[in-house]
């Protein structure tokens, strides 16, 4: 396997379903203290798709974000990348080769590169990691994961990150079917609530910056209710302001559910290439029917389908139905819409400066 990279402008990154690998994501993160960089990755010799001939090259664009920890040290972060995936047994070899290739393109004081892998979790396809009811119990301890992923690598240098940044578990809905079939695939209670919301007269409409204060009010209520860390209002304004004007770019729709003149729930629907993503959601504590969120989600799914998307990403859930998991309620709600649960590999690190990396790793583990 031979990797090569060439720099390219952020805005020249090609459209993709993977939202965190778009120019839009680079612009948003650029406003949050990251330095975005674009690359064209070429993999040849031994390819991710073993059905292709060895002489064939496989290419993709890669967004990398550099973040300074202090005035002298930084790390590189690859959100949901790389997209191309080798066979399981070659995951480590591929990441090792890519990391060493990227090293000379990163700052000399870059301590490590962190891949937030979107690849399906290796242990989510093995029966021994499921309980008797078919629920995934999660991957083994980090040292066991590292042993498998580093198999066949030259340096055995890949480490399971102490933290995961983007959602590891999510539900995907197939939008290539008719609306009636999407409704039919929902759980009974979810379908009932969607129809009841319509009968109650809950309306869902798209709004812009003029209602950002209403969005933020709902968001603060939700964050306080679930004891979540708060983002400031400017963060969400940045998301709306940085969307693309091109048809094949990234488009953000702030949808709001209203009943009798009062906004009860809102969400950010992001359309990227052929995928719709439920990026953020918020709802009022004072919701007389508790139906607004169902009306909102259903409208978002229909909107993504009409836009031409082939799939819908719920963007985050618990890995299973464990009631003690902090995302249990979110998991049950999202599962009700009938999607398929998908488990990603999560974050993996490739240290360049070992001693500095170990210190940062300890700090992250203690936070």
mmCIF file of C-alpha atoms in Angstrom:
data_model
loop_
_atom_site.group_PDB
_atom_site.id
_atom_site.type_symbol
_atom_site.label_atom_id
_atom_site.label_comp_id
_atom_site.label_asym_id
_atom_site.label_seq_id
_atom_site.Cartn_x
_atom_site.Cartn_y
_atom_site.Cartn_z
ATOM 1 C CA UNK A 1 0.000 0.000 0.000
ATOM 2 C CA UNK A 2 1.468 3.334 -1.098
ATOM 3 C CA UNK A 3 -0.084 6.657 -0.066
ATOM 4 C CA UNK A 4 0.646 10.064 -1.524
ATOM 5 C CA UNK A 5 -0.956 13.427 -0.770
ATOM 6 C CA UNK A 6 -1.095 16.828 -2.410
ATOM 7 C CA UNK A 7 -2.357 20.029 -0.856
ATOM 8 C CA UNK A 8 -5.509 21.555 -2.252
ATOM 9 C CA UNK A 9 -7.687 24.546 -1.424
ATOM 10 C CA UNK A 10 -10.395 23.931 1.150
ATOM 11 C CA UNK A 11 -13.088 25.186 -1.200
ATOM 12 C CA UNK A 12 -11.902 22.739 -3.873
ATOM 13 C CA UNK A 13 -12.774 19.702 -1.729
ATOM 14 C CA UNK A 14 -15.316 17.652 -3.649
ATOM 15 C CA UNK A 15 -18.945 17.202 -2.487
ATOM 16 C CA UNK A 16 -19.464 14.238 -0.192
ATOM 17 C CA UNK A 17 -22.153 12.690 1.989
ATOM 18 C CA UNK A 18 -19.721 12.913 4.916
ATOM 19 C CA UNK A 19 -20.518 16.331 6.392
ATOM 20 C CA UNK A 20 -17.328 16.689 8.506
ATOM 21 C CA UNK A 21 -15.274 16.226 5.324
ATOM 22 C CA UNK A 22 -16.691 19.265 3.507
ATOM 23 C CA UNK A 23 -15.480 22.848 2.959
ATOM 24 C CA UNK A 24 -18.467 23.925 5.084
ATOM 25 C CA UNK A 25 -17.130 21.988 8.076
ATOM 26 C CA UNK A 26 -13.681 23.476 7.532
ATOM 27 C CA UNK A 27 -15.113 27.016 7.574
ATOM 28 C CA UNK A 28 -17.156 26.379 10.712
ATOM 29 C CA UNK A 29 -14.221 24.836 12.574
ATOM 30 C CA UNK A 30 -11.945 27.582 11.303
ATOM 31 C CA UNK A 31 -14.073 30.060 13.242
ATOM 32 C CA UNK A 32 -13.561 27.939 16.375
ATOM 33 C CA UNK A 33 -9.784 28.051 16.507
ATOM 34 C CA UNK A 34 -8.864 25.193 14.156
ATOM 35 C CA UNK A 35 -6.719 25.671 11.059
ATOM 36 C CA UNK A 36 -8.301 23.671 8.220
ATOM 37 C CA UNK A 37 -6.208 22.106 5.483
ATOM 38 C CA UNK A 38 -7.236 20.324 2.299
ATOM 39 C CA UNK A 39 -5.463 17.375 0.693
ATOM 40 C CA UNK A 40 -5.952 15.009 -2.216
ATOM 41 C CA UNK A 41 -5.116 11.482 -1.118
ATOM 42 C CA UNK A 42 -4.025 8.829 -3.610
ATOM 43 C CA UNK A 43 -3.645 5.185 -2.612
ATOM 44 C CA UNK A 44 -2.013 2.762 -5.007
ATOM 45 C CA UNK A 45 -0.353 -0.665 -5.138
ATOM 46 C CA UNK A 46 -2.576 -2.405 -2.555
ATOM 47 C CA UNK A 47 -5.982 -0.794 -2.692
ATOM 48 C CA UNK A 48 -8.876 -0.629 -0.214
ATOM 49 C CA UNK A 49 -11.048 -2.335 -2.847
ATOM 50 C CA UNK A 50 -9.382 -5.692 -3.402
ATOM 51 C CA UNK A 51 -11.464 -6.239 -6.543
ATOM 52 C CA UNK A 52 -9.509 -3.488 -8.309
ATOM 53 C CA UNK A 53 -6.243 -4.214 -10.068
ATOM 54 C CA UNK A 54 -3.001 -3.319 -8.315
ATOM 55 C CA UNK A 55 -2.129 -0.772 -10.995
ATOM 56 C CA UNK A 56 -5.267 1.250 -10.299
ATOM 57 C CA UNK A 57 -5.199 4.347 -8.079
ATOM 58 C CA UNK A 58 -7.920 5.249 -5.598
ATOM 59 C CA UNK A 59 -8.367 8.936 -4.743
ATOM 60 C CA UNK A 60 -10.327 11.061 -2.306
ATOM 61 C CA UNK A 61 -10.184 14.496 -0.717
ATOM 62 C CA UNK A 62 -9.264 14.835 2.925
ATOM 63 C CA UNK A 63 -10.014 17.657 5.370
ATOM 64 C CA UNK A 64 -7.561 17.943 8.266
ATOM 65 C CA UNK A 65 -7.942 20.371 11.178
ATOM 66 C CA UNK A 66 -4.892 21.544 13.130
ATOM 67 C CA UNK A 67 -5.471 22.719 16.701
ATOM 68 C CA UNK A 68 -2.879 24.384 18.941
ATOM 69 C CA UNK A 69 -2.949 23.165 22.546
ATOM 70 C CA UNK A 70 -0.607 25.968 23.605
ATOM 71 C CA UNK A 71 1.843 28.355 21.928
ATOM 72 C CA UNK A 72 4.284 25.576 21.028
ATOM 73 C CA UNK A 73 2.281 22.357 20.574
ATOM 74 C CA UNK A 74 -0.528 21.240 18.301
ATOM 75 C CA UNK A 75 -2.293 18.136 17.020
ATOM 76 C CA UNK A 76 -4.005 17.233 13.743
ATOM 77 C CA UNK A 77 -7.587 16.003 13.651
ATOM 78 C CA UNK A 78 -9.305 14.191 10.765
ATOM 79 C CA UNK A 79 -13.104 14.354 11.287
ATOM 80 C CA UNK A 80 -14.789 11.219 9.883
ATOM 81 C CA UNK A 81 -11.836 10.503 7.639
ATOM 82 C CA UNK A 82 -10.362 8.934 5.659
ATOM 83 C CA UNK A 83 -13.497 7.818 3.816
ATOM 84 C CA UNK A 84 -11.910 5.019 1.781
ATOM 85 C CA UNK A 85 -11.594 1.840 3.817
ATOM 86 C CA UNK A 86 -9.331 -1.195 3.411
ATOM 87 C CA UNK A 87 -10.186 -4.661 4.671
ATOM 88 C CA UNK A 88 -10.323 -4.977 8.477
ATOM 89 C CA UNK A 89 -6.912 -6.613 8.689
ATOM 90 C CA UNK A 90 -5.379 -3.669 6.791
ATOM 91 C CA UNK A 91 -6.891 -0.839 8.858
ATOM 92 C CA UNK A 92 -3.696 -0.318 10.817
ATOM 93 C CA UNK A 93 -1.350 -0.658 7.853
ATOM 94 C CA UNK A 94 -3.344 1.956 5.936
ATOM 95 C CA UNK A 95 -3.451 4.432 8.847
ATOM 96 C CA UNK A 96 0.249 3.960 9.558
ATOM 97 C CA UNK A 97 1.203 4.610 5.940
ATOM 98 C CA UNK A 98 -1.130 7.618 5.719
ATOM 99 C CA UNK A 99 0.178 9.101 8.988
ATOM 100 C CA UNK A 100 3.794 8.839 7.943
ATOM 101 C CA UNK A 101 2.933 10.358 4.558
ATOM 102 C CA UNK A 102 1.085 13.299 6.165
ATOM 103 C CA UNK A 103 3.801 13.913 8.753
ATOM 104 C CA UNK A 104 5.899 16.182 6.551
ATOM 105 C CA UNK A 105 2.798 18.265 5.657
ATOM 106 C CA UNK A 106 1.973 18.974 9.304
ATOM 107 C CA UNK A 107 3.686 21.448 11.658
ATOM 108 C CA UNK A 108 6.953 20.172 13.138
ATOM 109 C CA UNK A 109 5.473 20.573 16.619
ATOM 110 C CA UNK A 110 2.454 18.354 15.807
ATOM 111 C CA UNK A 111 2.288 15.828 18.645
ATOM 112 C CA UNK A 112 -0.140 13.366 17.075
ATOM 113 C CA UNK A 113 -2.764 12.908 14.404
ATOM 114 C CA UNK A 114 -6.234 11.837 15.502
ATOM 115 C CA UNK A 115 -8.527 9.985 13.093
ATOM 116 C CA UNK A 116 -12.230 10.072 13.924
ATOM 117 C CA UNK A 117 -12.946 6.937 11.920
ATOM 118 C CA UNK A 118 -16.335 6.546 10.281
ATOM 119 C CA UNK A 119 -15.581 2.902 9.387
ATOM 120 C CA UNK A 120 -17.893 0.284 10.853
ATOM 121 C CA UNK A 121 -16.591 -0.964 14.183
ATOM 122 C CA UNK A 122 -14.792 -4.265 13.692
ATOM 123 C CA UNK A 123 -16.332 -5.764 16.818
ATOM 124 C CA UNK A 124 -19.872 -4.858 15.749
ATOM 125 C CA UNK A 125 -19.752 -7.711 13.237
ATOM 126 C CA UNK A 126 -18.808 -10.484 15.649
ATOM 127 C CA UNK A 127 -21.499 -12.479 17.485
ATOM 128 C CA UNK A 128 -19.583 -12.692 20.766
ATOM 129 C CA UNK A 129 -20.020 -8.939 21.260
ATOM 130 C CA UNK A 130 -23.820 -9.140 21.244
ATOM 131 C CA UNK A 131 -26.063 -10.229 24.121
ATOM 132 C CA UNK A 132 -28.828 -12.841 23.888
ATOM 133 C CA UNK A 133 -31.337 -10.201 22.774
ATOM 134 C CA UNK A 134 -29.144 -9.091 19.903
ATOM 135 C CA UNK A 135 -27.911 -5.871 21.515
ATOM 136 C CA UNK A 136 -24.324 -4.849 20.888
ATOM 137 C CA UNK A 137 -22.370 -4.721 24.149
ATOM 138 C CA UNK A 138 -19.515 -2.680 22.682
ATOM 139 C CA UNK A 139 -15.876 -3.370 21.764
ATOM 140 C CA UNK A 140 -13.334 -4.987 24.109
ATOM 141 C CA UNK A 141 -10.766 -3.124 26.226
ATOM 142 C CA UNK A 142 -8.533 -0.620 24.441
ATOM 143 C CA UNK A 143 -5.419 -2.807 24.652
ATOM 144 C CA UNK A 144 -7.230 -5.624 22.855
ATOM 145 C CA UNK A 145 -8.469 -3.230 20.173
ATOM 146 C CA UNK A 146 -4.954 -1.851 19.722
ATOM 147 C CA UNK A 147 -3.470 -5.331 19.364
ATOM 148 C CA UNK A 148 -5.787 -6.166 16.470
ATOM 149 C CA UNK A 149 -5.574 -2.806 14.681
ATOM 150 C CA UNK A 150 -1.763 -2.712 14.903
ATOM 151 C CA UNK A 151 -1.432 -6.236 13.514
ATOM 152 C CA UNK A 152 0.869 -6.186 10.458
ATOM 153 C CA UNK A 153 1.982 -2.588 11.078
ATOM 154 C CA UNK A 154 5.698 -1.795 11.196
ATOM 155 C CA UNK A 155 5.690 0.431 14.293
ATOM 156 C CA UNK A 156 2.684 -0.723 16.370
ATOM 157 C CA UNK A 157 2.033 2.938 17.028
ATOM 158 C CA UNK A 158 -1.752 3.308 16.729
ATOM 159 C CA UNK A 159 -3.567 4.055 19.994
ATOM 160 C CA UNK A 160 -7.254 4.079 20.869
ATOM 161 C CA UNK A 161 -8.024 7.658 21.834
ATOM 162 C CA UNK A 162 -9.070 8.311 25.440
ATOM 163 C CA UNK A 163 -11.984 10.393 24.088
ATOM 164 C CA UNK A 164 -14.299 10.227 21.087
ATOM 165 C CA UNK A 165 -15.329 13.507 19.482
ATOM 166 C CA UNK A 166 -17.995 12.926 16.818
ATOM 167 C CA UNK A 167 -20.795 10.402 17.431
ATOM 168 C CA UNK A 168 -19.661 6.769 17.263
ATOM 169 C CA UNK A 169 -23.179 5.338 17.087
ATOM 170 C CA UNK A 170 -26.005 6.521 14.900
ATOM 171 C CA UNK A 171 -29.156 5.482 13.071
ATOM 172 C CA UNK A 172 -29.294 5.661 9.253
ATOM 173 C CA UNK A 173 -32.593 5.802 7.370
ATOM 174 C CA UNK A 174 -32.837 4.672 3.750
ATOM 175 C CA UNK A 175 -34.642 7.446 1.836
ATOM 176 C CA UNK A 176 -34.868 5.467 -1.418
ATOM 177 C CA UNK A 177 -38.320 4.220 -0.432
ATOM 178 C CA UNK A 178 -41.719 5.913 -0.559
ATOM 179 C CA UNK A 179 -42.982 8.161 2.253
ATOM 180 C CA UNK A 180 -45.682 5.643 3.135
ATOM 181 C CA UNK A 181 -42.999 2.992 3.575
ATOM 182 C CA UNK A 182 -40.944 5.326 5.764
ATOM 183 C CA UNK A 183 -43.995 5.725 7.984
ATOM 184 C CA UNK A 184 -44.625 1.989 7.973
ATOM 185 C CA UNK A 185 -41.047 1.282 9.094
ATOM 186 C CA UNK A 186 -41.470 3.436 12.196
ATOM 187 C CA UNK A 187 -42.319 1.915 15.530
ATOM 188 C CA UNK A 188 -46.035 2.091 16.311
ATOM 189 C CA UNK A 189 -45.724 4.779 19.006
ATOM 190 C CA UNK A 190 -43.566 6.986 16.804
ATOM 191 C CA UNK A 191 -45.914 6.709 13.838
ATOM 192 C CA UNK A 192 -48.876 7.439 16.152
ATOM 193 C CA UNK A 193 -47.172 10.562 17.524
ATOM 194 C CA UNK A 194 -46.286 11.812 14.033
ATOM 195 C CA UNK A 195 -49.909 11.545 12.922
ATOM 196 C CA UNK A 196 -51.244 12.971 16.186
ATOM 197 C CA UNK A 197 -48.958 15.999 15.863
ATOM 198 C CA UNK A 198 -50.442 16.680 12.436
ATOM 199 C CA UNK A 199 -53.995 16.405 13.761
ATOM 200 C CA UNK A 200 -53.169 18.758 16.648
ATOM 201 C CA UNK A 201 -52.103 21.376 14.142
ATOM 202 C CA UNK A 202 -48.390 21.529 14.939
ATOM 203 C CA UNK A 203 -46.723 23.273 12.004
ATOM 204 C CA UNK A 204 -43.091 22.961 10.943
ATOM 205 C CA UNK A 205 -41.528 25.760 8.912
ATOM 206 C CA UNK A 206 -38.021 26.883 7.944
ATOM 207 C CA UNK A 207 -36.550 30.049 9.455
ATOM 208 C CA UNK A 208 -33.298 31.965 9.318
ATOM 209 C CA UNK A 209 -31.249 34.346 11.433
ATOM 210 C CA UNK A 210 -34.360 36.338 12.366
ATOM 211 C CA UNK A 211 -35.340 33.543 14.775
ATOM 212 C CA UNK A 212 -31.894 32.617 16.076
ATOM 213 C CA UNK A 213 -32.864 33.982 19.495
ATOM 214 C CA UNK A 214 -35.834 31.573 19.594
ATOM 215 C CA UNK A 215 -33.589 28.660 18.621
ATOM 216 C CA UNK A 216 -31.124 29.555 21.326
ATOM 217 C CA UNK A 217 -33.848 29.818 23.957
ATOM 218 C CA UNK A 218 -34.969 26.284 23.162
ATOM 219 C CA UNK A 219 -31.371 25.073 23.042
ATOM 220 C CA UNK A 220 -30.562 26.487 26.495
ATOM 221 C CA UNK A 221 -33.694 24.826 27.923
ATOM 222 C CA UNK A 222 -32.634 21.497 26.410
ATOM 223 C CA UNK A 223 -29.008 21.760 27.529
ATOM 224 C CA UNK A 224 -30.056 22.653 31.074
ATOM 225 C CA UNK A 225 -32.561 19.806 31.185
ATOM 226 C CA UNK A 226 -29.968 17.244 30.110
ATOM 227 C CA UNK A 227 -27.015 18.878 31.927
ATOM 228 C CA UNK A 228 -25.122 19.365 28.661
ATOM 229 C CA UNK A 229 -22.263 21.855 28.188
ATOM 230 C CA UNK A 230 -23.473 25.048 26.503
ATOM 231 C CA UNK A 231 -22.333 26.478 23.187
ATOM 232 C CA UNK A 232 -22.793 30.222 22.729
ATOM 233 C CA UNK A 233 -25.313 31.687 20.294
ATOM 234 C CA UNK A 234 -22.580 32.782 17.879
ATOM 235 C CA UNK A 235 -21.639 29.131 17.327
ATOM 236 C CA UNK A 236 -25.039 28.380 15.805
ATOM 237 C CA UNK A 237 -25.079 31.630 13.859
ATOM 238 C CA UNK A 238 -21.779 30.546 12.308
ATOM 239 C CA UNK A 239 -23.369 27.295 11.134
ATOM 240 C CA UNK A 240 -26.159 29.156 9.323
ATOM 241 C CA UNK A 241 -23.840 31.781 7.863
ATOM 242 C CA UNK A 242 -21.281 29.328 6.458
ATOM 243 C CA UNK A 243 -23.566 27.204 4.286
ATOM 244 C CA UNK A 244 -22.925 26.987 0.556
ATOM 245 C CA UNK A 245 -24.851 28.648 -2.230
ATOM 246 C CA UNK A 246 -23.992 25.927 -4.762
ATOM 247 C CA UNK A 247 -26.579 23.231 -5.473
ATOM 248 C CA UNK A 248 -24.078 20.435 -4.773
ATOM 249 C CA UNK A 249 -22.722 22.084 -1.639
ATOM 250 C CA UNK A 250 -23.856 22.012 1.988
ATOM 251 C CA UNK A 251 -27.204 23.573 2.888
ATOM 252 C CA UNK A 252 -28.474 24.219 6.414
ATOM 253 C CA UNK A 253 -32.155 24.468 7.261
ATOM 254 C CA UNK A 254 -33.262 25.655 10.691
ATOM 255 C CA UNK A 255 -36.662 24.013 11.084
ATOM 256 C CA UNK A 256 -39.024 25.079 13.878
ATOM 257 C CA UNK A 257 -42.195 23.422 15.161
ATOM 258 C CA UNK A 258 -44.910 25.851 16.199
ATOM 259 C CA UNK A 259 -48.207 25.444 18.058
ATOM 260 C CA UNK A 260 -50.661 28.292 18.701
ATOM 261 C CA UNK A 261 -48.031 30.930 18.016
ATOM 262 C CA UNK A 262 -45.325 29.424 20.227
ATOM 263 C CA UNK A 263 -42.173 27.641 19.090
ATOM 264 C CA UNK A 264 -41.918 24.287 20.874
ATOM 265 C CA UNK A 265 -39.000 22.578 19.127
ATOM 266 C CA UNK A 266 -36.319 23.300 16.562
ATOM 267 C CA UNK A 267 -33.509 21.547 14.732
ATOM 268 C CA UNK A 268 -30.658 22.061 12.283
ATOM 269 C CA UNK A 269 -31.087 19.864 9.207
ATOM 270 C CA UNK A 270 -27.900 19.799 7.126
ATOM 271 C CA UNK A 271 -28.008 18.557 3.532
ATOM 272 C CA UNK A 272 -24.668 17.426 2.139
ATOM 273 C CA UNK A 273 -24.595 15.787 -1.272
ATOM 274 C CA UNK A 274 -26.926 12.764 -0.908
ATOM 275 C CA UNK A 275 -27.221 12.707 2.891
ATOM 276 C CA UNK A 276 -29.416 14.645 5.306
ATOM 277 C CA UNK A 277 -28.065 15.003 8.850
ATOM 278 C CA UNK A 278 -29.950 15.849 12.029
ATOM 279 C CA UNK A 279 -27.130 17.952 13.436
ATOM 280 C CA UNK A 280 -28.690 19.671 16.459
ATOM 281 C CA UNK A 281 -32.095 19.586 18.106
ATOM 282 C CA UNK A 282 -33.815 21.470 20.910
ATOM 283 C CA UNK A 283 -37.229 21.479 22.540
ATOM 284 C CA UNK A 284 -39.187 23.422 25.128
ATOM 285 C CA UNK A 285 -39.763 22.109 28.627
ATOM 286 C CA UNK A 286 -43.290 23.523 28.374
ATOM 287 C CA UNK A 287 -44.581 21.312 25.597
ATOM 288 C CA UNK A 288 -48.285 20.598 26.162
ATOM 289 C CA UNK A 289 -48.452 17.587 23.850
ATOM 290 C CA UNK A 290 -44.800 16.417 23.665
ATOM 291 C CA UNK A 291 -45.368 15.946 19.947
ATOM 292 C CA UNK A 292 -43.449 18.818 18.398
ATOM 293 C CA UNK A 293 -40.188 16.856 18.150
ATOM 294 C CA UNK A 294 -41.945 14.076 16.224
ATOM 295 C CA UNK A 295 -43.476 16.546 13.757
ATOM 296 C CA UNK A 296 -40.085 18.215 13.371
ATOM 297 C CA UNK A 297 -38.167 15.007 12.687
ATOM 298 C CA UNK A 298 -40.710 13.746 10.192
ATOM 299 C CA UNK A 299 -40.651 17.036 8.294
ATOM 300 C CA UNK A 300 -36.834 16.919 8.214
ATOM 301 C CA UNK A 301 -36.876 13.379 6.806
ATOM 302 C CA UNK A 302 -39.371 14.371 4.105
ATOM 303 C CA UNK A 303 -37.366 17.499 3.287
ATOM 304 C CA UNK A 304 -34.142 15.492 2.887
ATOM 305 C CA UNK A 305 -35.923 13.032 0.602
ATOM 306 C CA UNK A 306 -37.382 15.826 -1.553
ATOM 307 C CA UNK A 307 -33.945 17.428 -1.754
ATOM 308 C CA UNK A 308 -32.668 14.242 -3.404
ATOM 309 C CA UNK A 309 -30.912 12.631 -0.451
ATOM 310 C CA UNK A 310 -30.670 8.846 -0.392
ATOM 311 C CA UNK A 311 -29.985 8.548 3.356
ATOM 312 C CA UNK A 312 -30.664 10.324 6.624
ATOM 313 C CA UNK A 313 -28.227 10.370 9.534
ATOM 314 C CA UNK A 314 -29.648 10.777 13.043
ATOM 315 C CA UNK A 315 -26.111 11.768 14.152
ATOM 316 C CA UNK A 316 -25.717 10.184 17.532
ATOM 317 C CA UNK A 317 -27.273 7.631 19.872
ATOM 318 C CA UNK A 318 -26.386 5.179 22.597
ATOM 319 C CA UNK A 319 -24.686 1.963 21.389
ATOM 320 C CA UNK A 320 -27.547 -0.154 22.766
ATOM 321 C CA UNK A 321 -30.699 0.053 24.874
ATOM 322 C CA UNK A 322 -28.912 0.085 28.240
ATOM 323 C CA UNK A 323 -31.145 2.281 30.413
ATOM 324 C CA UNK A 324 -28.151 3.566 32.371
ATOM 325 C CA UNK A 325 -26.541 5.104 29.306
ATOM 326 C CA UNK A 326 -26.880 8.930 29.289
ATOM 327 C CA UNK A 327 -28.201 8.815 25.709
ATOM 328 C CA UNK A 328 -30.809 6.134 26.408
ATOM 329 C CA UNK A 329 -33.758 8.486 25.888
ATOM 330 C CA UNK A 330 -32.240 9.882 22.698
ATOM 331 C CA UNK A 331 -31.614 6.327 21.474
ATOM 332 C CA UNK A 332 -35.229 5.244 22.032
ATOM 333 C CA UNK A 333 -36.577 8.371 20.325
ATOM 334 C CA UNK A 334 -34.348 8.022 17.252
ATOM 335 C CA UNK A 335 -34.796 4.266 17.007
ATOM 336 C CA UNK A 336 -38.518 4.844 16.737
ATOM 337 C CA UNK A 337 -38.122 6.321 13.248
ATOM 338 C CA UNK A 338 -37.057 2.952 11.879
ATOM 339 C CA UNK A 339 -33.416 3.396 10.923
ATOM 340 C CA UNK A 340 -30.556 0.909 11.134
ATOM 341 C CA UNK A 341 -28.089 1.256 13.991
ATOM 342 C CA UNK A 342 -24.491 1.764 12.853
ATOM 343 C CA UNK A 343 -21.372 1.584 15.065
ATOM 344 C CA UNK A 344 -18.223 3.460 14.031
ATOM 345 C CA UNK A 345 -14.628 2.813 15.077
ATOM 346 C CA UNK A 346 -14.342 6.161 16.869
ATOM 347 C CA UNK A 347 -11.115 8.096 17.448
ATOM 348 C CA UNK A 348 -7.661 6.594 16.946
ATOM 349 C CA UNK A 349 -4.347 8.375 17.494
ATOM 350 C CA UNK A 350 -0.993 8.084 15.766
ATOM 351 C CA UNK A 351 1.622 9.777 18.008
ATOM 352 C CA UNK A 352 4.622 11.550 16.475
ATOM 353 C CA UNK A 353 6.101 12.752 19.788
ATOM 354 C CA UNK A 354 5.559 9.912 22.266
ATOM 355 C CA UNK A 355 6.331 11.600 25.602
ATOM 356 C CA UNK A 356 4.238 14.673 24.835
ATOM 357 C CA UNK A 357 1.416 12.451 23.618
ATOM 358 C CA UNK A 358 1.361 10.431 26.844
ATOM 359 C CA UNK A 359 1.035 13.630 28.888
ATOM 360 C CA UNK A 360 -1.883 14.871 26.788
ATOM 361 C CA UNK A 361 -3.516 11.464 26.932
ATOM 362 C CA UNK A 362 -3.373 11.489 30.741
ATOM 363 C CA UNK A 363 -4.913 14.966 30.832
ATOM 364 C CA UNK A 364 -7.783 13.874 28.576
ATOM 365 C CA UNK A 365 -8.418 10.791 30.686
ATOM 366 C CA UNK A 366 -8.622 12.908 33.850
ATOM 367 C CA UNK A 367 -11.009 15.514 32.423
#
